[in-house]
CSV table of C-alpha atoms and ligand atoms in Angstrom, one decimal:
chain,number,residue,atom,x,y,z
A,1,MET,CA,-11.5,-7.6,-0.1
A,2,VAL,CA,-8.2,-9.5,0.4
A,3,MET,CA,-4.8,-7.9,-0.1
A,4,LEU,CA,-2.0,-10.1,-1.5
A,5,ARG,CA,1.0,-7.7,-1.8
A,6,ASN,CA,0.6,-5.9,-5.2
A,7,ILE,CA,-2.6,-7.9,-6.0
A,8,THR,CA,-6.0,-6.9,-4.8
A,9,VAL,CA,-8.6,-9.6,-4.9
A,10,GLN,CA,-12.2,-8.5,-4.9
A,11,VAL,CA,-14.6,-11.4,-4.4
A,12,ALA,CA,-18.1,-11.0,-5.8
A,13,ASP,CA,-21.1,-13.2,-4.9
A,14,ASP,CA,-21.7,-14.4,-8.4
A,15,TYR,CA,-21.1,-13.8,-12.1
A,16,ALA,CA,-23.5,-10.9,-12.3
A,17,ALA,CA,-21.9,-9.2,-9.3
A,18,MET,CA,-18.4,-9.8,-10.8
A,19,SER,CA,-19.4,-8.3,-14.1
A,20,GLN,CA,-20.9,-5.2,-12.4
A,21,ARG,CA,-17.8,-4.7,-10.1
A,22,ALA,CA,-15.4,-5.1,-13.0
A,23,ALA,CA,-17.4,-2.7,-15.2
A,24,ALA,CA,-17.3,-0.1,-12.5
A,25,ILE,CA,-13.6,-0.4,-12.1
A,26,PHE,CA,-13.0,-0.2,-15.8
A,27,ALA,CA,-15.3,2.7,-16.3
A,28,ALA,CA,-13.6,4.6,-13.5
A,29,GLU,CA,-10.2,4.1,-15.3
A,30,VAL,CA,-11.7,5.4,-18.6
A,31,LYS,CA,-13.1,8.4,-16.7
A,32,ALA,CA,-9.6,9.1,-15.4
A,33,ALA,CA,-8.0,8.7,-18.9
A,34,PRO,CA,-10.8,9.4,-21.4
A,35,ALA,CA,-8.4,9.2,-24.4
A,36,GLY,CA,-6.2,6.5,-22.9
A,37,VAL,CA,-5.0,3.2,-24.3
A,38,PHE,CA,-6.8,0.1,-23.0
A,39,GLY,CA,-6.3,-3.6,-23.5
A,40,PHE,CA,-9.2,-5.9,-24.2
A,41,ALA,CA,-9.8,-9.6,-23.9
A,42,THR,CA,-12.5,-11.9,-25.4
A,43,GLY,CA,-13.9,-15.1,-24.0
A,44,SER,CA,-17.0,-15.9,-22.0
A,45,THR,CA,-15.8,-14.3,-18.8
A,46,PRO,CA,-15.9,-10.6,-19.8
A,47,GLU,CA,-19.1,-10.8,-21.7
A,48,GLY,CA,-21.2,-9.7,-18.7
A,49,MET,CA,-18.8,-6.8,-18.0
A,50,TYR,CA,-19.3,-5.6,-21.6
A,51,VAL,CA,-23.0,-5.7,-21.2
A,52,GLU,CA,-22.6,-3.7,-17.9
A,53,LEU,CA,-20.4,-1.2,-19.7
A,54,ALA,CA,-23.1,-0.6,-22.3
A,55,LYS,CA,-25.5,0.1,-19.5
A,56,LEU,CA,-23.1,2.7,-18.1
A,57,ARG,CA,-22.8,4.2,-21.6
A,58,ALA,CA,-26.6,4.6,-21.7
A,59,ARG,CA,-26.3,6.5,-18.4
A,60,GLY,CA,-23.7,8.9,-19.9
A,61,ALA,CA,-20.2,7.1,-19.7
A,62,ASP,CA,-18.1,8.0,-22.7
A,63,PHE,CA,-15.8,5.3,-24.2
A,64,SER,CA,-15.6,6.8,-27.6
A,65,GLN,CA,-12.1,8.4,-27.3
A,66,ILE,CA,-10.1,5.5,-26.0
A,67,THR,CA,-7.7,3.5,-28.2
A,68,THR,CA,-8.1,-0.3,-27.8
A,69,PHE,CA,-5.8,-3.2,-28.4
A,70,ASN,CA,-6.9,-6.8,-28.1
A,71,LEU,CA,-4.7,-9.5,-26.8
A,72,ASP,CA,-5.2,-12.0,-29.5
A,73,GLU,CA,-6.9,-13.4,-32.6
A,74,TYR,CA,-7.3,-16.8,-34.1
A,75,TYR,CA,-5.1,-17.5,-37.2
A,76,PRO,CA,-6.1,-17.8,-39.9
A,77,ILE,CA,-9.5,-16.3,-39.7
A,78,ARG,CA,-11.5,-13.5,-41.4
A,79,PRO,CA,-13.0,-10.7,-39.4
A,80,GLU,CA,-16.5,-11.5,-40.8
A,81,ASP,CA,-16.3,-15.0,-39.4
A,82,ALA,CA,-18.6,-15.2,-36.4
A,83,GLN,CA,-16.0,-17.1,-34.5
A,84,SER,CA,-13.3,-14.5,-34.9
A,85,TYR,CA,-12.4,-12.2,-32.1
A,86,ALA,CA,-12.8,-9.3,-34.5
A,87,TYR,CA,-16.4,-10.2,-34.8
A,88,TYR,CA,-16.9,-10.7,-31.1
A,89,MET,CA,-15.4,-7.3,-30.4
A,90,LYS,CA,-17.5,-5.5,-33.0
A,91,GLN,CA,-20.7,-7.1,-31.8
A,92,ARG,CA,-20.2,-7.0,-28.0
A,93,VAL,CA,-17.8,-4.1,-27.5
A,94,PHE,CA,-16.9,-1.7,-30.2
A,95,ASP,CA,-20.4,-1.0,-31.6
A,96,PRO,CA,-22.3,-1.1,-28.3
A,97,LEU,CA,-19.7,1.1,-26.6
A,98,GLY,CA,-19.0,3.4,-29.5
A,99,MET,CA,-15.3,2.7,-29.9
A,100,VAL,CA,-13.6,3.5,-33.2
A,101,LYS,CA,-9.9,3.6,-32.4
A,102,THR,CA,-9.6,-0.2,-32.2
A,103,ASN,CA,-6.9,-2.7,-32.9
A,104,LEU,CA,-6.7,-6.5,-33.1
A,105,PRO,CA,-4.0,-8.7,-34.7
A,106,ASP,CA,-5.0,-9.4,-38.3
A,107,GLY,CA,-6.1,-13.0,-38.7
A,108,THR,CA,-5.9,-12.6,-42.5
A,109,ALA,CA,-2.2,-11.4,-42.6
A,110,ALA,CA,-0.2,-13.2,-45.3
A,111,ASP,CA,2.9,-13.3,-43.0
A,112,PRO,CA,1.8,-14.0,-39.4
A,113,ALA,CA,5.3,-13.4,-38.0
A,114,ALA,CA,5.5,-10.0,-39.6
A,115,GLU,CA,2.0,-9.2,-38.4
A,116,CYS,CA,3.0,-10.0,-34.8
A,117,LEU,CA,6.0,-7.7,-35.1
A,118,ALA,CA,4.0,-4.9,-36.5
A,119,TYR,CA,1.2,-5.3,-33.9
A,120,GLU,CA,3.6,-5.2,-31.0
A,121,GLN,CA,5.3,-2.1,-32.5
A,122,LYS,CA,1.9,-0.4,-32.9
A,123,LEU,CA,1.1,-1.2,-29.3
A,124,ALA,CA,4.4,0.2,-28.1
A,125,ASP,CA,4.0,3.3,-30.2
A,126,ALA,CA,0.6,4.0,-28.7
A,127,GLY,CA,2.2,4.8,-25.4
A,128,ASP,CA,1.3,3.7,-21.9
A,129,MET,CA,-1.6,1.3,-21.5
A,130,ALA,CA,-3.8,2.5,-18.7
A,131,MET,CA,-5.4,-0.9,-18.0
A,132,GLN,CA,-5.4,-4.3,-19.5
A,133,ILE,CA,-8.4,-6.5,-19.1
A,134,LEU,CA,-7.5,-10.2,-18.8
A,135,GLY,CA,-9.1,-13.6,-18.4
A,136,ILE,CA,-7.3,-16.7,-17.5
A,137,GLY,CA,-7.5,-20.1,-19.2
A,138,THR,CA,-8.1,-23.2,-17.2
A,139,ASN,CA,-4.5,-24.1,-18.1
A,140,GLY,CA,-3.2,-20.7,-16.8
A,141,HIS,CA,-2.8,-18.9,-20.1
A,142,ILE,CA,-3.1,-15.2,-20.5
A,143,GLY,CA,-3.8,-14.0,-24.0
A,144,PHE,CA,-2.7,-17.1,-25.9
A,145,ASN,CA,0.5,-17.4,-24.0
A,146,GLU,CA,0.2,-21.1,-23.3
A,147,PRO,CA,2.0,-23.1,-20.6
A,148,ASP,CA,5.6,-23.7,-21.8
A,149,GLU,CA,9.2,-24.1,-20.6
A,150,VAL,CA,9.9,-20.4,-20.9
A,151,PHE,CA,7.8,-17.3,-20.8
A,152,SER,CA,7.0,-16.1,-24.3
A,153,CYS,CA,8.0,-12.4,-24.2
A,154,HIS,CA,7.0,-11.2,-27.6
A,155,ALA,CA,3.9,-11.3,-29.8
A,156,ALA,CA,3.9,-14.5,-31.7
A,157,HIS,CA,2.0,-16.9,-34.1
A,158,VAL,CA,1.4,-19.8,-31.7
A,159,PRO,CA,0.0,-23.3,-31.8
A,160,LEU,CA,-2.9,-23.5,-29.2
A,161,ALA,CA,-2.5,-26.0,-26.3
A,162,GLN,CA,-4.7,-29.1,-26.6
A,163,SER,CA,-6.4,-28.0,-23.4
A,164,THR,CA,-7.3,-24.6,-25.0
A,165,ILE,CA,-8.6,-26.4,-28.1
A,166,ASP,CA,-10.7,-28.6,-25.9
A,167,ALA,CA,-12.0,-25.7,-23.8
A,168,ASN,CA,-12.9,-23.7,-27.0
A,169,ALA,CA,-14.7,-26.7,-28.6
A,170,ARG,CA,-17.9,-25.7,-26.6
A,171,LEU,CA,-18.2,-22.7,-28.8
A,172,PHE,CA,-18.1,-24.5,-32.1
A,173,ASP,CA,-20.7,-26.8,-33.8
A,174,ASP,CA,-17.9,-29.1,-35.1
A,175,ALA,CA,-14.8,-29.8,-33.1
A,176,ALA,CA,-12.8,-30.1,-36.3
A,177,LEU,CA,-13.4,-26.3,-36.9
A,178,VAL,CA,-11.8,-25.2,-33.6
A,179,PRO,CA,-8.8,-23.1,-34.6
A,180,ARG,CA,-5.4,-24.7,-33.9
A,181,HIS,CA,-3.3,-21.5,-34.1
A,182,ALA,CA,-3.5,-17.8,-33.0
A,183,LEU,CA,-1.7,-14.5,-33.0
A,184,THR,CA,-1.1,-13.3,-29.5
A,185,VAL,CA,0.7,-10.4,-27.7
A,186,GLY,CA,3.5,-11.7,-25.5
A,187,ILE,CA,4.0,-11.5,-21.8
A,188,HIS,CA,6.1,-8.3,-22.1
A,189,SER,CA,3.2,-6.2,-23.6
A,190,ILE,CA,0.8,-7.5,-20.9
A,191,MET,CA,3.2,-6.7,-18.1
A,192,MET,CA,3.8,-3.2,-19.5
A,193,ALA,CA,0.2,-2.1,-18.8
A,194,LYS,CA,0.0,0.2,-15.8
A,195,LYS,CA,-2.9,-1.8,-14.3
A,196,ILE,CA,-4.3,-5.2,-14.9
A,197,LEU,CA,-7.9,-6.1,-14.4
A,198,LEU,CA,-8.2,-9.9,-14.2
A,199,LEU,CA,-11.7,-11.4,-14.3
A,200,VAL,CA,-12.3,-15.0,-13.1
A,201,SER,CA,-15.5,-16.8,-12.8
A,202,GLY,CA,-16.6,-20.4,-11.9
A,203,ALA,CA,-15.4,-23.3,-9.9
A,204,GLY,CA,-13.6,-24.6,-12.9
A,205,LYS,CA,-11.1,-21.7,-12.5
A,206,ALA,CA,-10.6,-22.1,-8.7
A,207,ASP,CA,-7.5,-24.3,-8.9
A,208,ILE,CA,-5.7,-22.3,-11.6
A,209,LEU,CA,-6.4,-19.0,-9.9
A,210,ALA,CA,-5.0,-20.2,-6.7
A,211,ALA,CA,-1.9,-21.5,-8.5
A,212,ALA,CA,-1.5,-18.3,-10.4
A,213,LEU,CA,-1.7,-16.0,-7.4
A,214,GLY,CA,-0.2,-18.2,-4.7
A,215,GLY,CA,2.0,-20.8,-6.4
A,216,PRO,CA,5.5,-20.5,-7.9
A,217,ILE,CA,6.1,-18.0,-10.7
A,218,THR,CA,6.5,-20.4,-13.6
A,219,PRO,CA,5.9,-20.4,-17.4
A,220,ARG,CA,4.0,-23.6,-16.7
A,221,VAL,CA,1.3,-21.3,-15.3
A,222,PRO,CA,1.8,-18.2,-17.5
A,223,ALA,CA,-0.6,-16.1,-15.3
A,224,SER,CA,1.7,-16.6,-12.4
A,225,ILE,CA,3.9,-13.8,-13.9
A,226,LEU,CA,1.2,-11.4,-12.7
A,227,GLN,CA,2.7,-11.8,-9.2
A,228,LEU,CA,5.5,-9.5,-10.4
A,229,HIS,CA,3.2,-6.9,-11.8
A,230,PRO,CA,2.9,-3.7,-9.6
A,231,CYS,CA,-0.9,-3.3,-9.8
A,232,VAL,CA,-3.3,-6.1,-10.4
A,233,THR,CA,-7.0,-6.1,-9.5
A,234,VAL,CA,-8.6,-9.5,-9.6
A,235,VAL,CA,-12.4,-9.6,-9.6
A,236,ALA,CA,-13.5,-13.2,-9.0
A,237,ASP,CA,-16.8,-14.7,-8.1
A,238,THR,CA,-17.1,-16.8,-4.9
A,239,ALA,CA,-16.7,-20.1,-6.9
A,240,ALA,CA,-13.5,-19.0,-8.6
A,241,ALA,CA,-12.1,-17.6,-5.4
A,242,ALA,CA,-12.8,-20.7,-3.3
A,243,LYS,CA,-9.2,-22.0,-3.2
A,244,LEU,CA,-7.5,-18.7,-2.5
A,245,ARG,CA,-5.8,-18.6,0.9
B,1,PGA,P1,-13.0,-17.8,-20.9
B,1,PGA,O1,-11.6,-17.8,-21.5
B,1,PGA,O2,-13.3,-16.4,-20.4
B,1,PGA,O3,-13.9,-18.1,-22.1
B,1,PGA,O4,-13.0,-18.9,-19.9
B,1,PGA,C1,-10.6,-17.2,-20.7
B,1,PGA,C2,-9.2,-17.3,-21.4
B,1,PGA,O5,-9.0,-18.3,-22.0
B,1,PGA,O6,-8.4,-16.4,-21.2
């Protein structure tokens, strides 16, 4: 375990160990706040952690009383679409873990800007978020807060960076179908979580993780703002942690 000020980095041998470690940390937070508010992320990285959480549920852990808020959703997209984050969450998280008080930005909203305002308000009204699960994009994004000239504070309907569209193309049969826009919470909501659990896996994330934790705090690397958060736990596998000093 390495301590970087307010950031604890736990290095796990591989993806499986990272997933188990992260699941144990998350489950302990839910045990401490069984009806708390928790922030969820999609993507490839947390999939293993969600599988591990289902195993913990089978052994008696109870996730049914928590309220969940996801970071983001493609726009426009219907929740029945297998590429939507609503679908991902239902299949991999909400149903297997028995969660019913769930929230995601609505990819079918007629007015995306109004939806972002309403979602951010709902999040604020829910009270303190005990823990926010995060991944990091290879370009440093958190949620869909893409590299920019300024930090994007509030929830917004955003164009995705070309690097994100390229990274997501692996998940689509046809590159033309990769969404170009999304609804995302802003940096403010992420930073308001009491604790952040950042999962990072693979050699392809080593450079950006090192930049985020050890480089300048800059909107060019949105995750670098986490250096200012009071309580971040990073669980990285050896490959992703390779460039941390
Ligand atoms: P990934 O996405 O887990 O699929 O690499 C992470 C992210 O873009 O936040």
